[in-house]
GROMACS .gro file of C-alpha atoms in nm:
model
  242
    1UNK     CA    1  -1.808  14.622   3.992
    2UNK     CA    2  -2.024  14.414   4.194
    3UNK     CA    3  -2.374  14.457   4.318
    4UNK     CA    4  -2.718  14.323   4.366
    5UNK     CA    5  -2.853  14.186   4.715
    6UNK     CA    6  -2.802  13.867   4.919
    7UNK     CA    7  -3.092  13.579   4.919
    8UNK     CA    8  -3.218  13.489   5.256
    9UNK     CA    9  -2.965  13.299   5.449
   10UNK     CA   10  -3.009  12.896   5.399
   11UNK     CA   11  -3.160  12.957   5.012
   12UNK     CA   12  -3.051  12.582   4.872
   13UNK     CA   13  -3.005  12.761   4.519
   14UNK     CA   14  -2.966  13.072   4.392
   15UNK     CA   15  -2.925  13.255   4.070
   16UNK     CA   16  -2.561  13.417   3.993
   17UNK     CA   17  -2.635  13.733   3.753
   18UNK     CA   18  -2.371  13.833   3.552
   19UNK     CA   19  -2.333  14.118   3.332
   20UNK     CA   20  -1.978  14.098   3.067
   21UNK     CA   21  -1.872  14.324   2.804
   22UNK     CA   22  -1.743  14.189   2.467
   23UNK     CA   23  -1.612  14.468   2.266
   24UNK     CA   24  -1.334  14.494   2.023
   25UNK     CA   25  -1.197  14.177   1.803
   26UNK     CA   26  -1.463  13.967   2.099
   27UNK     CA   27  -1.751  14.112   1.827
   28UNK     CA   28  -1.672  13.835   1.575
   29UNK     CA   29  -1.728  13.542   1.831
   30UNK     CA   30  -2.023  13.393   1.747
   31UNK     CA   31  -2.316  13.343   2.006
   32UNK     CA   32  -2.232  12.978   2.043
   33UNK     CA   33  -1.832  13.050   2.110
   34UNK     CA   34  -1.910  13.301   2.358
   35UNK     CA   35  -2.147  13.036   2.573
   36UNK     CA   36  -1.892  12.830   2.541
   37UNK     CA   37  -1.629  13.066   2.717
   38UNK     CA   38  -1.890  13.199   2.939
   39UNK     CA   39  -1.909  12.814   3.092
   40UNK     CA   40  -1.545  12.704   3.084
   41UNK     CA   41  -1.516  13.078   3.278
   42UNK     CA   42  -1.725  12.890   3.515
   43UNK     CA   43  -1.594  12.625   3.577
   44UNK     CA   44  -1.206  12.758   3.644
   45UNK     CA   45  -1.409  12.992   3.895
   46UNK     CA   46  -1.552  12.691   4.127
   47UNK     CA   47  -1.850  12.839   4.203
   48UNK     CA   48  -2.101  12.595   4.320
   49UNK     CA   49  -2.293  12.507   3.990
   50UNK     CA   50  -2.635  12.338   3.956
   51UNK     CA   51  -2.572  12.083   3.721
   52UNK     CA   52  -2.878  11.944   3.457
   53UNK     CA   53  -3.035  11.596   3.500
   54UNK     CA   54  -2.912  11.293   3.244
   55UNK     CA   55  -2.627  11.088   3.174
   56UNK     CA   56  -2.406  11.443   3.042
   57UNK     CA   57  -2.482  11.694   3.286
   58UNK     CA   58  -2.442  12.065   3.195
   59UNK     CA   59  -2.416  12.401   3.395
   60UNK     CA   60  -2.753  12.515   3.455
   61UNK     CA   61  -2.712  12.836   3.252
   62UNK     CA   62  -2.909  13.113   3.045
   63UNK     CA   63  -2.820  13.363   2.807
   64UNK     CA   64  -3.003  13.676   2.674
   65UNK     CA   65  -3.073  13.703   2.307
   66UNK     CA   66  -2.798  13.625   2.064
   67UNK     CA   67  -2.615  13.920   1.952
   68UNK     CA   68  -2.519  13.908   1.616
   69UNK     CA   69  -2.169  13.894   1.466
   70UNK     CA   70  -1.990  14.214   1.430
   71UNK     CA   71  -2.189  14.395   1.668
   72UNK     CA   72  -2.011  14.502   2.009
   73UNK     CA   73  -2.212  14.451   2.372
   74UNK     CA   74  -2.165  14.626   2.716
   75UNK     CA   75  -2.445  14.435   2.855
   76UNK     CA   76  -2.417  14.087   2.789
   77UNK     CA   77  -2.667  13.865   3.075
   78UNK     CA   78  -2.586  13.508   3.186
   79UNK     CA   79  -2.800  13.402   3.420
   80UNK     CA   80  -2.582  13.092   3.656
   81UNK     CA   81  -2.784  12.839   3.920
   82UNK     CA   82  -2.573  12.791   4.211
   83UNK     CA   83  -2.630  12.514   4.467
   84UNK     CA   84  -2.488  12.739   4.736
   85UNK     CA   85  -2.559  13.119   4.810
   86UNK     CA   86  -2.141  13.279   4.810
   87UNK     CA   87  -2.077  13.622   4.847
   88UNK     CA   88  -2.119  13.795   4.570
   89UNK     CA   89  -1.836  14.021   4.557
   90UNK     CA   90  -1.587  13.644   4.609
   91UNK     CA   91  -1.826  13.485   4.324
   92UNK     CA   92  -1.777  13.784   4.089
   93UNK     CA   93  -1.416  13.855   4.155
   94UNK     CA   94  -1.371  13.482   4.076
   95UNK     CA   95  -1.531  13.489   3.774
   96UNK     CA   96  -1.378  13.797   3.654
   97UNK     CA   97  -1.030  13.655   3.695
   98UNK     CA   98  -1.113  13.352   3.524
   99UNK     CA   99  -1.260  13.505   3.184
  100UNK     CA  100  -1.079  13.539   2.880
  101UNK     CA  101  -0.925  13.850   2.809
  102UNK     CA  102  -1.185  13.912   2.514
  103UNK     CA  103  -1.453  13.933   2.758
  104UNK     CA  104  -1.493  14.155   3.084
  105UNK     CA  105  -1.672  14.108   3.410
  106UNK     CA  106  -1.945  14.468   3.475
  107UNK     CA  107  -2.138  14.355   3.700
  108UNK     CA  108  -2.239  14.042   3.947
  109UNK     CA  109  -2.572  14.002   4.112
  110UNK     CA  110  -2.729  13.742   4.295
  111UNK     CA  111  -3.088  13.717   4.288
  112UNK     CA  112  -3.340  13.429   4.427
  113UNK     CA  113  -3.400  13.082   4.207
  114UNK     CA  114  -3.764  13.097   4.088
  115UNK     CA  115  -3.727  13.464   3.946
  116UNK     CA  116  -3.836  13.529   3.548
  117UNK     CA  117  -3.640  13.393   3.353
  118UNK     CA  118  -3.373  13.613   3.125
  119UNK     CA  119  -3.611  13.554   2.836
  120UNK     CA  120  -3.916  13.691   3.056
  121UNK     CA  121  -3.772  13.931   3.255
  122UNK     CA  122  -3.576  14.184   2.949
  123UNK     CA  123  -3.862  14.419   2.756
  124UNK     CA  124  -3.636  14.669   2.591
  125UNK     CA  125  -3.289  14.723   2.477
  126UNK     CA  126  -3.057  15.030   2.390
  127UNK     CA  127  -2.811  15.038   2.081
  128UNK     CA  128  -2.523  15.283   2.051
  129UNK     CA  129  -2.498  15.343   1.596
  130UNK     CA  130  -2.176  15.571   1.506
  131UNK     CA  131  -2.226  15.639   1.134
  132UNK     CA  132  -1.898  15.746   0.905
  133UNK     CA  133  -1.883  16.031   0.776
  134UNK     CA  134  -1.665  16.111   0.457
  135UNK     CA  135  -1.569  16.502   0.477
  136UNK     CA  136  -1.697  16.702   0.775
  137UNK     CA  137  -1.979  16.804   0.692
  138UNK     CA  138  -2.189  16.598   0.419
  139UNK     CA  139  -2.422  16.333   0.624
  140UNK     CA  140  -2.501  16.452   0.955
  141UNK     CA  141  -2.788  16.633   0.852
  142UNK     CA  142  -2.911  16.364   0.602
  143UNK     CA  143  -2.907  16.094   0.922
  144UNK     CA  144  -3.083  16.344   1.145
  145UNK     CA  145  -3.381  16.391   0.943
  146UNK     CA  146  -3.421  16.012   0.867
  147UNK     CA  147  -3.406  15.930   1.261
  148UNK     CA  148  -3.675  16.224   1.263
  149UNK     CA  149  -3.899  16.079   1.005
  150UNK     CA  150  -3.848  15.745   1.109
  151UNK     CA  151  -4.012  15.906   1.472
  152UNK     CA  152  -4.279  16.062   1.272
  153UNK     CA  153  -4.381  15.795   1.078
  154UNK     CA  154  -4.696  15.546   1.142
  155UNK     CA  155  -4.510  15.206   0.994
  156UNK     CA  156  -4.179  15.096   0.974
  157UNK     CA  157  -4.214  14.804   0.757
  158UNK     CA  158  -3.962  14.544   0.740
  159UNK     CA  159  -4.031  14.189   0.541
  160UNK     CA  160  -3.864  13.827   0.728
  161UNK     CA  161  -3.818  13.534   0.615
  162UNK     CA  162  -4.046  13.232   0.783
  163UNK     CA  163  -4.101  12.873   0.727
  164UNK     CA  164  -4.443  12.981   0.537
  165UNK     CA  165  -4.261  13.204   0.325
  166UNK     CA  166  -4.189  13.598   0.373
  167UNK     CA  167  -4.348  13.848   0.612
  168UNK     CA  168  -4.392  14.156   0.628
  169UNK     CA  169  -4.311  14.321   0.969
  170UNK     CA  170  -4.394  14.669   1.123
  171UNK     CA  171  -4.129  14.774   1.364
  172UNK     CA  172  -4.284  15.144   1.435
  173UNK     CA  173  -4.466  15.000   1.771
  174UNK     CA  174  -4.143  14.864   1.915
  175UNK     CA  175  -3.922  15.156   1.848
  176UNK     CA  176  -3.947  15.359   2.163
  177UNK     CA  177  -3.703  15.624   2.141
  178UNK     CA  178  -3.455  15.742   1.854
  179UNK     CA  179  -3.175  16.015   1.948
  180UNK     CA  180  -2.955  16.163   1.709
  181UNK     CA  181  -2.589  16.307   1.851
  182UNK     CA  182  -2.345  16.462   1.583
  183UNK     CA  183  -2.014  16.447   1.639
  184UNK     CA  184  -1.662  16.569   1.476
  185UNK     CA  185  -1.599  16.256   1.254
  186UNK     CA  186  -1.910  16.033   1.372
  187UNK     CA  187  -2.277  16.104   1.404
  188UNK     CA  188  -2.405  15.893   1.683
  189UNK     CA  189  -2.800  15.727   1.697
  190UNK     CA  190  -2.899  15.630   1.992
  191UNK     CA  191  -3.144  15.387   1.971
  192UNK     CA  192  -3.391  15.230   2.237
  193UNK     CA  193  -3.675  14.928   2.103
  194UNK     CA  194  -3.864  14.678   2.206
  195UNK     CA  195  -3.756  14.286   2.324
  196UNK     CA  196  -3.893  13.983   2.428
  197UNK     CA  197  -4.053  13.654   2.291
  198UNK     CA  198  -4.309  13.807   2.142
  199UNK     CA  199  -4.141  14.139   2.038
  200UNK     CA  200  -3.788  14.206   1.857
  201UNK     CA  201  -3.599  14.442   1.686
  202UNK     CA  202  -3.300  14.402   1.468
  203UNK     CA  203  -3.030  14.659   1.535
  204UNK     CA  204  -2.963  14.591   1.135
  205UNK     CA  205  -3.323  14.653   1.083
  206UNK     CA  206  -3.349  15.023   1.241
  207UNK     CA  207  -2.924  15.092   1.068
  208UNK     CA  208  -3.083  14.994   0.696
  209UNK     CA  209  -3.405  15.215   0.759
  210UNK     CA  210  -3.178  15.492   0.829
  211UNK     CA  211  -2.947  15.457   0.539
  212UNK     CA  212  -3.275  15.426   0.299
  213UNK     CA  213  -3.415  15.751   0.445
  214UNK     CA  214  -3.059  15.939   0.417
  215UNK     CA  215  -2.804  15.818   0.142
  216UNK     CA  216  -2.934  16.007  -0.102
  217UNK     CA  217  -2.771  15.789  -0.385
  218UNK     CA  218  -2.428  15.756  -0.145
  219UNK     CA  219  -2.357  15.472   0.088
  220UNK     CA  220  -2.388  15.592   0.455
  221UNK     CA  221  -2.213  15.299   0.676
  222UNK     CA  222  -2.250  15.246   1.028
  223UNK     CA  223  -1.859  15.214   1.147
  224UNK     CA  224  -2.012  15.059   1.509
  225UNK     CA  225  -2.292  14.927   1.684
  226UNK     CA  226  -2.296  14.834   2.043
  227UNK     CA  227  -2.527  14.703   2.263
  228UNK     CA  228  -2.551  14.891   2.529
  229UNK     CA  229  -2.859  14.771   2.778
  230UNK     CA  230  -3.098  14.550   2.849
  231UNK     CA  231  -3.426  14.716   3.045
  232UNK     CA  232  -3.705  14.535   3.251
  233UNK     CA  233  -3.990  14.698   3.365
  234UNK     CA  234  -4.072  14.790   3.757
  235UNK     CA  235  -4.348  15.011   3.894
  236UNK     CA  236  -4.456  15.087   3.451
  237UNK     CA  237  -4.133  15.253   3.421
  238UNK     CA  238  -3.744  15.071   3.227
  239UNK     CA  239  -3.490  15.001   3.453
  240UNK     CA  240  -3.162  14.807   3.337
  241UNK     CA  241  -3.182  14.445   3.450
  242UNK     CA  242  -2.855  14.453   3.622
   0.00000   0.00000   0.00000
């Protein structure tokens, strides 16, 4: 659906907020393909875009952080500078029936140019982890207690890769909240952590720490991940973005 509220009447530009889903087979596009669709989705809508200075102008448009390959989103944020202010239940129906099939239309905000940007605005992100399980009862309990010591303990080292060589990491500060749901063929993690430019979290990060903490000397595979939400903060408490 649509929502979000008008600018004042005679704002010269504006900021179209969109929200899309890309679930099934749409995982495997890569963050590059999907911008790609994203614009040409655009474009066949007509919306008013703000175009970039230069002799090859582009849409004036911003993305949230790359999702990796193989991982499913129900939150995906493109932020869209219009040089008009349209309704925004016309501007999101029009985008919605000019996406790909691969990719949905949740939600369609306008907010005011001038705003923080995507990049600025998002502190905090929720993941949705269904791990396999191979008879019906062997792993549920083995995941449970690694989401509960991963809770309990004081560092959750991880070690990246840099320019200057290999770091190590602790992700215990940006891992706000860890829920464990077990289910008749699935056990579920929900997962909520920390994001921003000077703060992320790997969904593959937080999926390997629980299969170190609970395989046990057997392989304990995540059969889905999904991004579920992207969270700003208003008034010191999260509140989804759009």
């Amino acid at each position: 659906m649509e929502n979000g509220t008008i600018p004042p009447r005679g704002a010269s530009r504006v900021v179209c907020r969109l929200k899309l889903s890309k679930t099934g087979p749409a995982r495997f596009m890569s963050h590059l393909d999907f911008m790609r669709a994203v614009e040409r989705a655009v474009r066949r809508a007509g919306l008013p875009v703000a175009l970039t200075q230069g002799f090859h102008p582009h849409p004036r448009m911003s993305f949230a952080p790359a999702l990796p390959v193989g991982i499913e989103s129900e939150c995906e944020l493109v932020d869209v500078e219009l040089s008009g202010c349209p309704d925004p239940s016309e501007a999101g129906a029009r985008v919605r029936d000019a996406l790909p099939s691969c990719l949905a239309l949740v939600a369609c905000a306008l907010v005011p140019q001038g705003g923080p940007s995507l990049s600025m605005l998002i502190q905090a992100v929720s993941y949705e982890v269904d791990f396999e399980r191979e008879d019906a009862g062997a792993w549920g309990g083995h995941i449970e207690a690694a989401v509960e010591g991963i809770l309990r303990a004081r560092a959750v080292p991880v070690f990246r890769a840099t320019p200057k060589g290999t770091k190590e990491v602790d992700l215990r500060p940006l891992i706000y909240d860890l829920k464990f749901f077990r289910g008749d063929v699935t056990d579920r993690v929900c997962i909520l952590v920390g994001e921003g430019p000077d703060r992320h979290v790997r969904p593959g990060d937080i999926v390997r720490e629980i299969q170190r903490r609970a395989a046990s000397g057997r392989a304990v595979r995540p059969a889905r991940i999904v991004r579920k939400e992207f969270f700003m903060r208003r008034d010191g408490a999260l509140c989804p973005v759009l």
